[in-house]
C-alpha positions as a printed Julia matrix, in Angstrom:
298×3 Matrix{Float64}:
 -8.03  -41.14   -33.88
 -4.56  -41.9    -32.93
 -3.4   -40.56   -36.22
 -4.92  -37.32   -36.64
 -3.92  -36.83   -33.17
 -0.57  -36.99   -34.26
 -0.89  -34.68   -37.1
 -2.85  -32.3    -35.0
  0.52  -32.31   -32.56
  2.82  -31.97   -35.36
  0.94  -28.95   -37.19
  0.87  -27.54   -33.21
  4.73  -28.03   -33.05
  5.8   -26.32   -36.58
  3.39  -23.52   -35.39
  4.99  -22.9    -32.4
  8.43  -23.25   -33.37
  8.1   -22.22   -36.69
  9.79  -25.32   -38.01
  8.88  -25.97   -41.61
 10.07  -28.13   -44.17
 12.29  -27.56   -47.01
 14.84  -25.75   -44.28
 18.4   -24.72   -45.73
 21.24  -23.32   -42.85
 24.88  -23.22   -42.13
 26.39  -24.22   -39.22
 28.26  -20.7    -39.42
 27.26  -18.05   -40.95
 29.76  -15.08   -40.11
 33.27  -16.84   -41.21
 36.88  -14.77   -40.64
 40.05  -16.48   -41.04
 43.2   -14.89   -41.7
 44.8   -14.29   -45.4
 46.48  -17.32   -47.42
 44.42  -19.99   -45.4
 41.76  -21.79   -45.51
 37.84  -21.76   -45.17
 34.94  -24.26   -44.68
 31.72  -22.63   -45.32
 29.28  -24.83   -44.57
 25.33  -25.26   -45.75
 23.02  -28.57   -44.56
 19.61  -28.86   -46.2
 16.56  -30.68   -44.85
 15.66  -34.34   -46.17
 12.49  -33.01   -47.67
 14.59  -31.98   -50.62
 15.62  -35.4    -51.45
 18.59  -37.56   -52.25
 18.89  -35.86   -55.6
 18.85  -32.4    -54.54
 20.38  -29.8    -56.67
 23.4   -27.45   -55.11
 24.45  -24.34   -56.34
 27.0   -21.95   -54.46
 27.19  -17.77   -55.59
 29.41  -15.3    -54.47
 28.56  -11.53   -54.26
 31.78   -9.29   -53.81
 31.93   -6.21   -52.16
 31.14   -4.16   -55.36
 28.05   -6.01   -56.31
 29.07   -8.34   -58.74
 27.76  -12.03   -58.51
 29.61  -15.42   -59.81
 28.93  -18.88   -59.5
 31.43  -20.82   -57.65
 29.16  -23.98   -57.58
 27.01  -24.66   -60.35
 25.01  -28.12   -60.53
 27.28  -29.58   -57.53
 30.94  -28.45   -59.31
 32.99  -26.24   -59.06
 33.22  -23.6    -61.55
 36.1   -22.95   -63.31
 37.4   -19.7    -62.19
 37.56  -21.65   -58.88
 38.06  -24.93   -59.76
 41.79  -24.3    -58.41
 40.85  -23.29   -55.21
 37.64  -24.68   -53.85
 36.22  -28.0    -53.32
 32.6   -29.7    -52.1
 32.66  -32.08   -49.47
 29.72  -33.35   -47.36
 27.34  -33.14   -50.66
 27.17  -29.26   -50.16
 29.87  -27.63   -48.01
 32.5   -25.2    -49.52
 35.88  -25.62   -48.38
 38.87  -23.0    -49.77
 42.52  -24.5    -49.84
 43.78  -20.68   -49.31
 42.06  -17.37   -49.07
 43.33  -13.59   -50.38
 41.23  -10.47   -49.35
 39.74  -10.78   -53.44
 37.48  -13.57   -51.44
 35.89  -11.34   -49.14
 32.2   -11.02   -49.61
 28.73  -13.09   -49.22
 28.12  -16.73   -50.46
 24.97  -17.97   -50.65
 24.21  -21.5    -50.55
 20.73  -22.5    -53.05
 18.78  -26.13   -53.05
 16.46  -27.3    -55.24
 14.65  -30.05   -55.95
 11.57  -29.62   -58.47
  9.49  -26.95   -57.26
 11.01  -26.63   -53.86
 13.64  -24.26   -53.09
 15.86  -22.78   -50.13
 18.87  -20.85   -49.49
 21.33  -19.33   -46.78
 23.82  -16.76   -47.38
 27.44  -16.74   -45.44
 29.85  -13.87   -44.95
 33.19  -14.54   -45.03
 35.92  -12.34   -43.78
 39.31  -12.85   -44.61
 41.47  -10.56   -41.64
 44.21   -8.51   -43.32
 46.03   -6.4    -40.56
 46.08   -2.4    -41.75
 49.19   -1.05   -43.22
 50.36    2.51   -42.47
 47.99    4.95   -44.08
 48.16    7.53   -46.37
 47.43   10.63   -44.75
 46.75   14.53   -46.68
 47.08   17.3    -44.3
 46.99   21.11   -46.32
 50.48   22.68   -45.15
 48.89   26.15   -45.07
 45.15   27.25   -44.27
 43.41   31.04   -44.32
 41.34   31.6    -40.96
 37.49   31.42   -41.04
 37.95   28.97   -44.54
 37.11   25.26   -44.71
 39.52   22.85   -44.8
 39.73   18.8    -45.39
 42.38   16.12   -43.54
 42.04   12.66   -45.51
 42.77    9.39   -44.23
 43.14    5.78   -46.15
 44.14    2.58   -46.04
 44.13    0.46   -48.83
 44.96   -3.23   -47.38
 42.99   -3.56   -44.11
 40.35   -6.3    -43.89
 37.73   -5.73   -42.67
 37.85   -2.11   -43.5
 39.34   -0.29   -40.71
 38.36    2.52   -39.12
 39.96    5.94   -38.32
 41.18    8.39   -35.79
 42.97   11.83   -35.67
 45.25   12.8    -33.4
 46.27   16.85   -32.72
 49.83   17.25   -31.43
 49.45   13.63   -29.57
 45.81   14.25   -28.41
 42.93   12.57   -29.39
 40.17   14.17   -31.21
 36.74   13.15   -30.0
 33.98   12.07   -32.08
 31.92   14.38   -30.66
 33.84   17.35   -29.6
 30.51   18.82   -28.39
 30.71   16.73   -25.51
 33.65   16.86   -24.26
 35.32   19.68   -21.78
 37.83   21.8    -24.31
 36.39   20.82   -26.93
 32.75   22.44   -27.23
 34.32   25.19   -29.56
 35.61   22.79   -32.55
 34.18   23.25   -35.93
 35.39   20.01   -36.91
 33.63   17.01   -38.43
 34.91   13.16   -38.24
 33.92   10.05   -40.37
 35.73    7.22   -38.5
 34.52    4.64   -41.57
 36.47    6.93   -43.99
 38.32    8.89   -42.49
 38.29   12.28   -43.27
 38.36   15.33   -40.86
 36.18   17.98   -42.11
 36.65   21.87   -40.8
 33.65   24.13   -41.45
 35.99   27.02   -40.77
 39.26   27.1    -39.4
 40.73   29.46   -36.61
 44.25   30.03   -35.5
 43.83   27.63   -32.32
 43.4    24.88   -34.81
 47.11   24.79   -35.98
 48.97   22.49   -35.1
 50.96   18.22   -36.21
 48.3    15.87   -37.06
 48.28   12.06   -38.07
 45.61    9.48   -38.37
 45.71    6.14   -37.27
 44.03    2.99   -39.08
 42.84   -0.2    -36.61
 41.02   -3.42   -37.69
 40.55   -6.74   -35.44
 42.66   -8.5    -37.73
 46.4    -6.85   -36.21
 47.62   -3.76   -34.39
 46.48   -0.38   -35.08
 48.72    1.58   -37.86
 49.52    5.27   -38.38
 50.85    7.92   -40.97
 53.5    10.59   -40.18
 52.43   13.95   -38.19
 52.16   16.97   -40.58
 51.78   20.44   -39.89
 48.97   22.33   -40.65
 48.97   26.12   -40.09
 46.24   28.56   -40.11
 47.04   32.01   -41.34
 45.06   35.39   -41.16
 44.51   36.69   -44.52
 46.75   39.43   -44.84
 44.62   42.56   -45.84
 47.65   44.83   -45.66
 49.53   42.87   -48.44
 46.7    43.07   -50.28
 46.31   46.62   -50.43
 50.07   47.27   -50.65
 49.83   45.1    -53.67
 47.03   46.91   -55.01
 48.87   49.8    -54.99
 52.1    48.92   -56.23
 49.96   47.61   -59.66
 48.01   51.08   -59.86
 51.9    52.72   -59.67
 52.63   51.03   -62.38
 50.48   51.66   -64.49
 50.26   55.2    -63.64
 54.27   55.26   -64.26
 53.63   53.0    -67.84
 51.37   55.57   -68.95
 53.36   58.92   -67.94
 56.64   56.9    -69.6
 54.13   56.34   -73.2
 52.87   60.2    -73.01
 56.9    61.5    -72.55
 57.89   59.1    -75.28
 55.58   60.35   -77.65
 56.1    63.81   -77.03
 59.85   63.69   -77.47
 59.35   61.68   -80.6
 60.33   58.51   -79.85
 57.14   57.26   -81.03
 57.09   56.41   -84.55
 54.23   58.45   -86.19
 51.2    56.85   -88.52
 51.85   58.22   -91.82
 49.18   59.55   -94.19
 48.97   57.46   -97.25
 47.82   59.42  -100.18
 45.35   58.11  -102.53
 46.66   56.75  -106.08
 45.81   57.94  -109.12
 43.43   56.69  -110.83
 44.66   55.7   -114.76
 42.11   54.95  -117.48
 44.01   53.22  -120.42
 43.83   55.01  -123.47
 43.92   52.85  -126.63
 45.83   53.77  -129.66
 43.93   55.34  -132.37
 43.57   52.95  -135.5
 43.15   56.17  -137.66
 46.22   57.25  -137.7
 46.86   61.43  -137.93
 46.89   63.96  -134.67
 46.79   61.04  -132.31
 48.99   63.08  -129.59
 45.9    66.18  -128.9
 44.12   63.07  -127.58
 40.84   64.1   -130.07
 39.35   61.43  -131.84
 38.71   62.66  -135.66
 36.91   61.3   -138.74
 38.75   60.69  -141.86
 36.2    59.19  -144.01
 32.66   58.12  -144.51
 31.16   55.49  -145.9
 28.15   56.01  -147.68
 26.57   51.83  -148.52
């Protein structure tokens, strides 16, 4: 009785807490250290799995590409250099680079049992100054695009644009003075999207890049200017081409009246000459008639 009581308790207490067997965790699981140190990424695995348990590590990058950095309890040897196991299954980098940055998963075995827990780690790059693109010169009532990236910031920074030293608002929409913008901003990559453009919206723009890893980091202002199109040079251009022409083609018609123009000449058709053979008679072979001078009778 005393027995199943205890079992009864037990099967009560993993239903409650949800407490199973075969468990696999990390005592952190969301790792950031700075660039060129080091890392301990940790995993601890119930004792169901056994003295013998099997311990793999795997790292996914940020473009979706898996390795092993641990396989059967070594290290592999792309990392042999740079990581080591301690503990029986922790991870611990001598140095880190932003090339680290990703998830690592941590996967025990033993026969048919199995478990596994994935760590992020985060290697903190401060941003560098970015690189900004800012069109010089924009028609009114067109679209237009402001780009901003940097290249070095870990974790990926994000972005803000500034208009002759004020702020532009995520949401112009929302805020007084602004409820008229056409503008669009994507503070994860930066651009600044206009729908269409209007003369108010000239003016010295820069972007600025921030992370938690160091200060925030900016490009250079650049003028943008928004132009009306110019409907009056168009048509004054119009017409200068049409005078031209007009002036081409009265200068052709004088020049070929006067006779400056060289003329197509006629070419007259060649003779045609049938080749008259030599007569093998002999006699009046110069009035062109063929005549008999004998017969032959067999």
């Amino acid at each position: 009785m005393l027995a199943r009581g205890l079992v009864s308790v037990a099967l009560f207490f993993v239903a409650v807490t949800g407490v199973s067997g075969y468990s696999v965790t990390s005592s952190n699981t969301d790792v950031q250290v700075k660039e060129n140190t080091g890392a301990d990424l940790t995993c601890s695995y119930s004792a169901d799995f056994g003295s013998s348990a099997r311990v793999e590590w795997k790292f996914n990058d940020q473009k979706g590409s898996q390795v092993y950095v641990v396989f059967d309890g070594k290290p592999t040897a792309q990392y042999a250099s740079q990581v080591t196991m301690y503990g029986g299954s922790n991870l611990r980098f001598s140095t880190v680079t932003r090339v680290n940055n990703g998830m690592y998963t941590c996967e025990v075995s033993s026969g048919t049992q199995y478990g596994h827990v994935q760590v992020k780690l985060t290697v903190l790059v401060p941003p560098s100054p970015p690189v900004c693109r800012v069109p010089s010169s924009v028609t009114t009532g067109t679209m237009a695009q402001l780009l901003c990236h940097d290249m070095d910031g870990s974790p990926p920074p994000t972005y803000k644009w500034y208009k002759d030293g004020v702020l532009l608002p995520n949401e112009p929409q929302k805020i007084a003075g602004f409820q008229n913008a056409t503008y669009k901003l994507n503070q994860d990559t930066g651009s600044l999207d206009f729908s269409s453009v209007a003369k108010a919206d000239s003016g010295q723009y820069y972007c600025e890049a921030s992370n938690s890893a160091g200060p925030p980091q900016s490009c250079k202002s650049i003028q943008m200017e928004v132009r009306d199109l110019n409907v009056g040079g168009i048509v004054a251009g119009v017409i200068v081409v049409l005078l031209l022409l007009i002036l081409l083609g009265l200068g052709i018609w004088y020049a070929n009246k006067k006779g400056y123009l060289p003329k197509k000449t006629e070419s007259k058709p060649k003779a045609n000459v049938v080749y008259q053979p030599p007569s093998l008679y002999g006699g009046d072979e110069e009035d062109g008639e063929f005549k008999q001078k004998s017969s032959f009778v067999v």
